[in-house]
XYZ file of C-alpha atoms in Angstrom:
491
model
C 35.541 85.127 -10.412
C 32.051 85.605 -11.309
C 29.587 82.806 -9.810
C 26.503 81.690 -11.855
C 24.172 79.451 -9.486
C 22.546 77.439 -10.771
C 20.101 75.212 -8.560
C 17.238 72.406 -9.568
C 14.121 73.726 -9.063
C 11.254 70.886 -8.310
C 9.134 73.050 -9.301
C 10.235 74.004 -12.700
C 11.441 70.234 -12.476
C 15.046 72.517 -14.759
C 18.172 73.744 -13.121
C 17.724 77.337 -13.030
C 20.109 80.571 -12.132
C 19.718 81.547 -8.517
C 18.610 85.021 -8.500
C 17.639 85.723 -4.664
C 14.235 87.515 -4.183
C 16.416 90.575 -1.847
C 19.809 91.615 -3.155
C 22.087 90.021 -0.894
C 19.780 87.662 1.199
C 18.737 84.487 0.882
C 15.949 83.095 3.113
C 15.570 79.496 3.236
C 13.249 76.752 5.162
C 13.975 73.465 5.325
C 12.401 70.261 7.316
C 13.684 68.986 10.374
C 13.173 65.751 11.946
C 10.078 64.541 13.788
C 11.817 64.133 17.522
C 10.436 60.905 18.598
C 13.364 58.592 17.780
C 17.035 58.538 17.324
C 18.124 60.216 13.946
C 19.528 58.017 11.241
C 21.348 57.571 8.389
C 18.222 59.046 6.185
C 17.757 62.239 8.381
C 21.482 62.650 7.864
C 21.253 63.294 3.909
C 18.936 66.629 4.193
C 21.111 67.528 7.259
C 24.240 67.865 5.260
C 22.954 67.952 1.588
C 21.171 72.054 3.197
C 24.429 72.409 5.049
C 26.480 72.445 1.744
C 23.857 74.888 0.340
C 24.103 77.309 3.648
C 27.775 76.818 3.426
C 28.282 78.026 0.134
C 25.436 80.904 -0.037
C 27.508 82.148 3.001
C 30.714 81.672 1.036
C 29.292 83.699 -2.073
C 28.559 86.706 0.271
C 25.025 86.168 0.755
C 23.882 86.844 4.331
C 21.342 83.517 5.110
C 18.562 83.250 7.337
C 18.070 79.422 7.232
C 15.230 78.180 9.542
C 14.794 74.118 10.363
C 11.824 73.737 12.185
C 11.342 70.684 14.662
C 7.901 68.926 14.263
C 7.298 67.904 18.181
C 3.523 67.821 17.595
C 4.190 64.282 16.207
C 0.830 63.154 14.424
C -0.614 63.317 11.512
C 1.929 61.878 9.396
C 2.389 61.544 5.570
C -1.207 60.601 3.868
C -3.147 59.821 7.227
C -5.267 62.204 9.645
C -6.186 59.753 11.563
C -3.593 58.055 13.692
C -1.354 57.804 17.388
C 0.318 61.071 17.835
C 4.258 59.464 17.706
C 5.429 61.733 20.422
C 2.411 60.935 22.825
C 2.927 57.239 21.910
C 6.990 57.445 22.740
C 5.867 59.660 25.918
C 3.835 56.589 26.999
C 5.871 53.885 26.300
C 9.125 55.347 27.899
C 6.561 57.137 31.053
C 7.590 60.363 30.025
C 6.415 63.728 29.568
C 5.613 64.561 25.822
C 8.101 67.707 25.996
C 10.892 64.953 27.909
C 10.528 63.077 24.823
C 11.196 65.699 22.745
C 13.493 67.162 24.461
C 15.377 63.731 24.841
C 15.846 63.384 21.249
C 16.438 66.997 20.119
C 19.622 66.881 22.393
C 20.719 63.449 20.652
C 19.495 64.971 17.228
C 21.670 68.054 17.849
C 24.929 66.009 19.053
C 24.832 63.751 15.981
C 24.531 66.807 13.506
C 27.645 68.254 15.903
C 29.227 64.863 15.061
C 28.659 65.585 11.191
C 29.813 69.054 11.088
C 26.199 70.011 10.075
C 26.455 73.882 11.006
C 23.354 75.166 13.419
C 20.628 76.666 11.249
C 19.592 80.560 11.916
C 16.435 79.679 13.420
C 15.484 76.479 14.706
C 11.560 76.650 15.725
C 9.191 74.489 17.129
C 5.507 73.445 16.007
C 4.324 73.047 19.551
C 5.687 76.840 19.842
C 3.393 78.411 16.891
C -0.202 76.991 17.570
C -1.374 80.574 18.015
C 0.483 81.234 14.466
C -1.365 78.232 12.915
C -4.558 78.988 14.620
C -4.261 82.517 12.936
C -3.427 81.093 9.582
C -6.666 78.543 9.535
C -8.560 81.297 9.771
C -7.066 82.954 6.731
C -7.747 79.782 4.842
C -10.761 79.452 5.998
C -11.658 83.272 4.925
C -10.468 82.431 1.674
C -12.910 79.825 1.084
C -10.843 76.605 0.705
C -11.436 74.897 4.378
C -14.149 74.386 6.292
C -15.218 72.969 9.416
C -16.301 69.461 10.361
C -17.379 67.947 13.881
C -14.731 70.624 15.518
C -12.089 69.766 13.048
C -11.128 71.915 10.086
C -10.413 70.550 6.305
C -8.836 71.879 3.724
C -10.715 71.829 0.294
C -8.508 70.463 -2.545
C -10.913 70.169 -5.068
C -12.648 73.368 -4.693
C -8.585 74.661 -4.585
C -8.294 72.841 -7.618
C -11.001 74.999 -9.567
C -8.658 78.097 -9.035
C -5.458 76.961 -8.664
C -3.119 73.672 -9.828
C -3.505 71.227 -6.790
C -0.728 68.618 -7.812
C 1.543 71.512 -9.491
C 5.017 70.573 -7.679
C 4.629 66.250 -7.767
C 2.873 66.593 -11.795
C -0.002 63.978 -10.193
C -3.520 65.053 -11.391
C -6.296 65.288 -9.048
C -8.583 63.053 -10.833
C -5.948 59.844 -10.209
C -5.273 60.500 -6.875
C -8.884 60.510 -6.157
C -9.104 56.921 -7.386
C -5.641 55.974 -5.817
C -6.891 56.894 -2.359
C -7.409 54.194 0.111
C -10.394 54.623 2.467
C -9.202 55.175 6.074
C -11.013 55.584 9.340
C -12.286 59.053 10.031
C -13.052 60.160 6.372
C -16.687 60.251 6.460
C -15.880 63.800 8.231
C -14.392 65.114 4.921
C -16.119 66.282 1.774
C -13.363 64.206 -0.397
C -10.807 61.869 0.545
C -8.005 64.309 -0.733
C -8.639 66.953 1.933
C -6.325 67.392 4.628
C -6.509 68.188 8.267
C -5.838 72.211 9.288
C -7.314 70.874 12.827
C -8.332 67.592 14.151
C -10.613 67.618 17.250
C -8.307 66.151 20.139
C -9.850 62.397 21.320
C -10.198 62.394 25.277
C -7.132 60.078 25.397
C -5.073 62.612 22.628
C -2.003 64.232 25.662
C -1.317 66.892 23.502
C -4.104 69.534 22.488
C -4.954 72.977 22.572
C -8.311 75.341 22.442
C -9.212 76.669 19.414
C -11.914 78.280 18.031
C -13.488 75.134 16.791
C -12.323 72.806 19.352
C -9.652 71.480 21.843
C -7.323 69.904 19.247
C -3.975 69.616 17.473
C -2.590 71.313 14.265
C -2.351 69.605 11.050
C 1.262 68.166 10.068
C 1.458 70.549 6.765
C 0.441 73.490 8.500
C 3.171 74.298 10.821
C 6.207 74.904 7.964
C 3.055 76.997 6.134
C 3.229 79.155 9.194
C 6.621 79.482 10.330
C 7.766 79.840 7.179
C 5.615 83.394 6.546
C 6.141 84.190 10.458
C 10.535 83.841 10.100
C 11.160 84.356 6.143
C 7.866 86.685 5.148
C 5.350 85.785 2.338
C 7.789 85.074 -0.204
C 11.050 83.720 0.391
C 13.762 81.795 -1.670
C 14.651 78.358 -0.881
C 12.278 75.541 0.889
C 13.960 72.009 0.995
C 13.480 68.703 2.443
C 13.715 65.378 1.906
C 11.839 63.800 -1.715
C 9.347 61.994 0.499
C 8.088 65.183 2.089
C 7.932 66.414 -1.893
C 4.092 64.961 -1.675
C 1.895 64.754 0.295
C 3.626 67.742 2.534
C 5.104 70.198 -0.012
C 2.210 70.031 -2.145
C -0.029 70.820 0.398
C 2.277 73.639 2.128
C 1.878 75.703 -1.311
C -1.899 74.834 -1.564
C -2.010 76.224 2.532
C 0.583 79.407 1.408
C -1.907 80.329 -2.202
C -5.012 80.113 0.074
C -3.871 81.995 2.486
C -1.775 84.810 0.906
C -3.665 84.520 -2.651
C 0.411 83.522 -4.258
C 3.092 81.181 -3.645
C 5.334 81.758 -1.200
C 8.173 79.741 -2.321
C 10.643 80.891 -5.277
C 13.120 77.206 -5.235
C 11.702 74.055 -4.198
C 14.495 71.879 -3.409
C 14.768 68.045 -2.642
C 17.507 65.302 -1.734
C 16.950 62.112 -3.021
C 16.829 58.840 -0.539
C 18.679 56.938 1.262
C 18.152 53.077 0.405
C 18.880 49.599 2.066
C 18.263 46.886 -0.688
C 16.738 49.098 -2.613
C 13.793 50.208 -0.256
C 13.966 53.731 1.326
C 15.511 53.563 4.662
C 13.404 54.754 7.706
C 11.309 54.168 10.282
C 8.163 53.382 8.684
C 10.081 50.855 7.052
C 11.741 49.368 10.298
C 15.063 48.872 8.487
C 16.973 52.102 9.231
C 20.314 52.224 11.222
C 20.398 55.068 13.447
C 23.561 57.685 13.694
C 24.972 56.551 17.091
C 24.385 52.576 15.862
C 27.504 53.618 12.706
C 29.438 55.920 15.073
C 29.732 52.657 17.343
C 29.195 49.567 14.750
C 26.506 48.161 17.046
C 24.467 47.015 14.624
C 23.521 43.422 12.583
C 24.085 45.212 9.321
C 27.215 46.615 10.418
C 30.870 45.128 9.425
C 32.132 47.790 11.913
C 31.923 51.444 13.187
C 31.988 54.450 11.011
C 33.000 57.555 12.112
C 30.848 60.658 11.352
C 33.178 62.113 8.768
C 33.493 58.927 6.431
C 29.273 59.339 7.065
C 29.444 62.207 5.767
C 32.401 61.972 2.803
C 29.812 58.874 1.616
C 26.882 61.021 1.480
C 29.067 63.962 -0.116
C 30.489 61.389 -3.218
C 26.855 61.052 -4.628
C 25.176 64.254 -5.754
C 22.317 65.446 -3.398
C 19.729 64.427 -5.966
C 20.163 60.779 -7.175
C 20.058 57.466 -4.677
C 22.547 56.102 -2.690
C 22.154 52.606 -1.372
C 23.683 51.684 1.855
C 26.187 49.004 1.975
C 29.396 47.933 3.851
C 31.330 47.822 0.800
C 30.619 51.771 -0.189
C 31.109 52.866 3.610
C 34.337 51.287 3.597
C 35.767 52.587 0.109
C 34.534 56.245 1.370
C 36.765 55.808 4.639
C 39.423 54.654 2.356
C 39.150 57.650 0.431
C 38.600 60.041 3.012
C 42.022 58.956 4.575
C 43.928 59.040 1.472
C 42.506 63.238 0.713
C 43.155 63.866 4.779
C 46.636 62.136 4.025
C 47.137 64.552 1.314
C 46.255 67.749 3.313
C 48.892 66.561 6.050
C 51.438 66.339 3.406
C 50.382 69.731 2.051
C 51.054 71.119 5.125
C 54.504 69.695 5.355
C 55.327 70.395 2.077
C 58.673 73.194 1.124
C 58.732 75.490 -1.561
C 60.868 75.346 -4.396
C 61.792 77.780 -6.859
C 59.721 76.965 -9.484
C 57.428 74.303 -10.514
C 58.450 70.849 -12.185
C 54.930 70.072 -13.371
C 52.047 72.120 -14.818
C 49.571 72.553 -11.709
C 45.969 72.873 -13.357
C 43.218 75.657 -12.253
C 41.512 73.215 -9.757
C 39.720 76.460 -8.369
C 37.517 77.524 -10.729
C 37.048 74.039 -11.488
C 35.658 73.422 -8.093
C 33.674 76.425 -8.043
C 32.161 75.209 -11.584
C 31.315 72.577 -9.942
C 29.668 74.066 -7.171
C 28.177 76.293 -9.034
C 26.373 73.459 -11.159
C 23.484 72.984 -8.741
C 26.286 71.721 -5.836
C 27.991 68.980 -7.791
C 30.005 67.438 -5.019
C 31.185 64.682 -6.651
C 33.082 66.341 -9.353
C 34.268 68.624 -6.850
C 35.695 65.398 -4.952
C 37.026 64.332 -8.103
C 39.349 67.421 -8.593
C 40.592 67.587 -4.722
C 41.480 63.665 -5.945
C 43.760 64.787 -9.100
C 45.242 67.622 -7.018
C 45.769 65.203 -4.463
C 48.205 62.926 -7.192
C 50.781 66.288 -7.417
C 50.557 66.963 -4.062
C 51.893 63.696 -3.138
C 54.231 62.913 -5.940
C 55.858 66.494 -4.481
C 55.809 65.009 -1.181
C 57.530 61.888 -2.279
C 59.951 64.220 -4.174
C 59.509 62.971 -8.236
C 57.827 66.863 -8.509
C 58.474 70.066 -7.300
C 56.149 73.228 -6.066
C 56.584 76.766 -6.516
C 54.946 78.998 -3.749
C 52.907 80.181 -5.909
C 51.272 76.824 -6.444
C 51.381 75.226 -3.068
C 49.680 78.381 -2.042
C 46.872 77.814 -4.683
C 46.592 73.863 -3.664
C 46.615 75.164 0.030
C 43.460 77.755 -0.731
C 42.381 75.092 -2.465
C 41.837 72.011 0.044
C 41.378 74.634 2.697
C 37.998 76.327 0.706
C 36.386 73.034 -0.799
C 37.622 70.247 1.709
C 37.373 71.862 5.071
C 34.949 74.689 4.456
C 32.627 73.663 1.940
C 32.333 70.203 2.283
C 32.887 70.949 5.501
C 35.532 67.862 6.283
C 37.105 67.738 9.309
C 40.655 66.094 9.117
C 41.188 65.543 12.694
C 40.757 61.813 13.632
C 37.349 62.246 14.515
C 35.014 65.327 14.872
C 35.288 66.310 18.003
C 39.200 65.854 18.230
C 38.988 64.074 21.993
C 42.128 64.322 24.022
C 41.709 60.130 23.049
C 43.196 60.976 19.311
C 45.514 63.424 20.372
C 46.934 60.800 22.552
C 46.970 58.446 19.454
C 49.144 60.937 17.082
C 50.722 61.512 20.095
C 52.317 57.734 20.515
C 52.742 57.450 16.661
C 54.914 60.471 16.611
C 56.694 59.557 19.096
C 57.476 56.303 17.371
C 58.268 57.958 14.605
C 60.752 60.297 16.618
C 62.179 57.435 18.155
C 62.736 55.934 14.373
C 63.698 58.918 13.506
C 66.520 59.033 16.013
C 67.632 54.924 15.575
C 68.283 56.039 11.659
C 70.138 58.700 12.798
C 72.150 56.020 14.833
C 72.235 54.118 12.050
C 70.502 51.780 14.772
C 68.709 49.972 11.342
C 67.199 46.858 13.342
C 65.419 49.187 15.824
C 64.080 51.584 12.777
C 63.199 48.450 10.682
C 61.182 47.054 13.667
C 59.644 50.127 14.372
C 58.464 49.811 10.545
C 57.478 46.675 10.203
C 55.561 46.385 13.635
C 53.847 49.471 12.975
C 52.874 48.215 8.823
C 51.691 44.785 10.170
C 48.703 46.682 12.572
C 47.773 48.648 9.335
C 50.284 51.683 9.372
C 52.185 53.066 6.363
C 55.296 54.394 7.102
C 57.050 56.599 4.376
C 60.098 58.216 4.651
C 60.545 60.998 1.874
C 62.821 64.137 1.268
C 60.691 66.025 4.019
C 61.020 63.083 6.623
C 58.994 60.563 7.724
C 54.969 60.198 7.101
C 52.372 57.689 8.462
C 48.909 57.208 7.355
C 46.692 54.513 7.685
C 45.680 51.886 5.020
């Protein structure tokens, strides 16, 4: 079938056809985390909303070069340039080197997105790797007019950038009310206007991490670095940048101020953002102090916790709201997502079991091209959900044996869970994502209990099948038996 992309362009602020800038590739940049902490549930969301995108680029036939930096130059964060650097501050705290810290949590950062099924990006470079790169590039800017240098520390110039070019273009603010919306901080009498943002900052004797420079030993701005990798991995123009909506200003807006200075045009075709993740209706996060990190749901060690989640039902939750409107955490939600993740996984199992007949009892829709309609509709996995749901009510009425299948269409329902709920959403039905020997061992005992069921019917040993039954419904197992034999799930 043909596919018509569309995608929602923050920039155009319209969903708009994806037409890739090189026939057949599709370069795309999107924000990592800041490694100075454990990841949680908000650093999941961009994770796995830009691992659905790569997913299904790849799936369409596009070859993707998708780059995630890691920010491991940890200062200068959101609207201040003045401030602790977070990974010098972690590095003291925990009386380890900067680099251990990072290190540290990019190995923790890069188990949990294992844990999720998030897929490795092409590229996955590091700020504290490119300071030559974003030395280089200051100098452009600098060339260009629209920086300049203050007590060893360079500025970038938005209101003189603002003469040429749009400053406020992707966020719709004007430049005239953020002036009077900005709150005087600590270290602005070095700029010409309180809007200006750090290229450089001059390094304080006590700063750990610093560099020389042509204006001073320092540290890179925080908006420069995805300005610079981006053009050094993807070229001057590429496709797709995406991120979180919080990075959507201050840090997008100034990345395509940084990219028009620089390269006199924007470097960036689709501006893409995932909306928040909220607690009570307050973004969760750090600077917040209310988030819940990854390995807190994976083990339910947590206050706000009822109990543990496993990565996949993390994942299935984030995957039932489309990637640009809220969801807000709560017990209740997580638990009706594991519900429904076991009943589709249920499903698939039964799928697999299920025999052919010679033709068809019931009329088996197109859920294909549904789903890829879906998909196609600026990644609407919701609706794509949805379908996989009302395929899921044949499948199981043919398991149960009111319907019958054809080949033809258990093939199609087959293609069907296998493309959108494995490789797409990119679901894994095993017990839990890594498939330990610990779950195997689990089927392992239930089938055997089943076997042993199996066998007492066969005996027409009832008491010792009923008991089996019973024992096995009162600790939260359904046990079925149909025309194919006998099924458990869990309730």
């Amino acid at each position: 079938m043909t596919h018509n992309l569309t995608l929602y362009n923050s920039l155009s602020r319209i969903k708009q056809p994806f037409k890739p800038i090189h026939e057949g590739r599709v370069g795309m940049y999107v924000c990592g985390p800041t490694v100075y902490g454990d990841a949680h549930l908000g650093h999941a969301r961009p994770a796995i909303t830009f691992d659905i995108l790569f997913r299904y680029l790849q799936h369409l036939g596009y070859k993707v070069r998708y780059v995630r930096n890691i920010t491991d130059v940890g200062h200068l964060e959101h609207d201040a340039d003045d401030g602790e650097d977070k990974v010098a501050k972690k590095a003291r705290l925990e009386q380890l080197e900067p680099m251990e810290v990072v290190q540290l949590y990019l190995n923790r950062y890069h188990d949990d997105m294992k844990a999720l099924n998030v897929l490795s990006p092409s590229i996955e470079p590091h700020a504290s790797g490119h300071i030559i790169e974003q030395i280089e590039y200051i100098k452009k800017i600098l060339e260009s007019g629209y920086a300049y240098e203050s007590n060893g520390s360079v500025y970038f110039d938005v209101p003189k950038y603002n003469q040429d070019h749009p400053y406020g273009k992707l966020s719709g603010r004007n430049i005239e009310d953020m002036i009077s919306a900005t709150r005087a901080l600590d270290g602005q009498e070095e700029k010409r206007s309180p809007l200006d943002f750090a290229l450089w900052k001059k390094a304080a004797p006590e700063h750990i991490m610093h560099w020389p420079s042509p204006w001073s030993e320092g540290f890179p701005g925080w908006h420069l670095e995805c300005s610079t990798m981006g053009e050094k991995y993807l070229g001057e123009t590429f496709d797709i940048h995406g991120g979180g909506l919080d990075l959507l200003f201050p840090h997008h807006e100034c990345e395509i101020a940084q990219s028009v200075a620089a390269q006199g045009h924007d470097a960036v075709k689709y501006w893409i953002h995932n909306n928040m993740i909220t607690i009570e209706g307050k973004k969760m996060g750090k600077s917040y102090n209310n988030f819940i990190t990854l390995e807190q749901f994976f083990t339910g060690d947590h206050p706000l916790l009822e109990q543990a989640y496993s990565p996949m039902v993390i994942r299935f939750f984030i995957l039932q709201a489309h990637y640009r409107s809220t969801v807000d955490f709560s017990n209740a939600a997580l638990q009706a997502s594991e519900k429904a993740l076991q009943k589709l996984t249920d499903t698939y199992r039964r799928l697999q079991n299920l025999l052919p007949a010679e033709k068809s009892t019931v009329e088996v829709p197109d859920y294909i091209t549904a789903c890829y309609e879906a998909m196609d509709d600026d990644l609407n996995t919701p609706m794509v959900i949805s379908h996989l749901f009302d395929a899921s009510k044949i499948i199981n009425s043919a398991s149960d044996g009111s319907v019958r299948l054809s080949s033809e269409d258990l093939t199609k329902l087959r293609h069907l869970f296998d493309v959108f709920l494995i490789n797409l959403l990119g679901v894994n039905v095993s017990n839990d994502s890594e498939n330990t020997s610990s779950s195997k061992a689990y089927e392992g005992a239930v089938d055997l209990l089943m076997e042993i069921r199996k066998n007492a019917k066969a005996q027409k040993d009832w008491a010792t099948s009923d008991l089996i039954r019973d024992k096995l419904g009162a600790l939260g197992f359904d046990v079925k038996d149909t025309k194919n034999g006998v099924e458990w799930s869990i309730r």
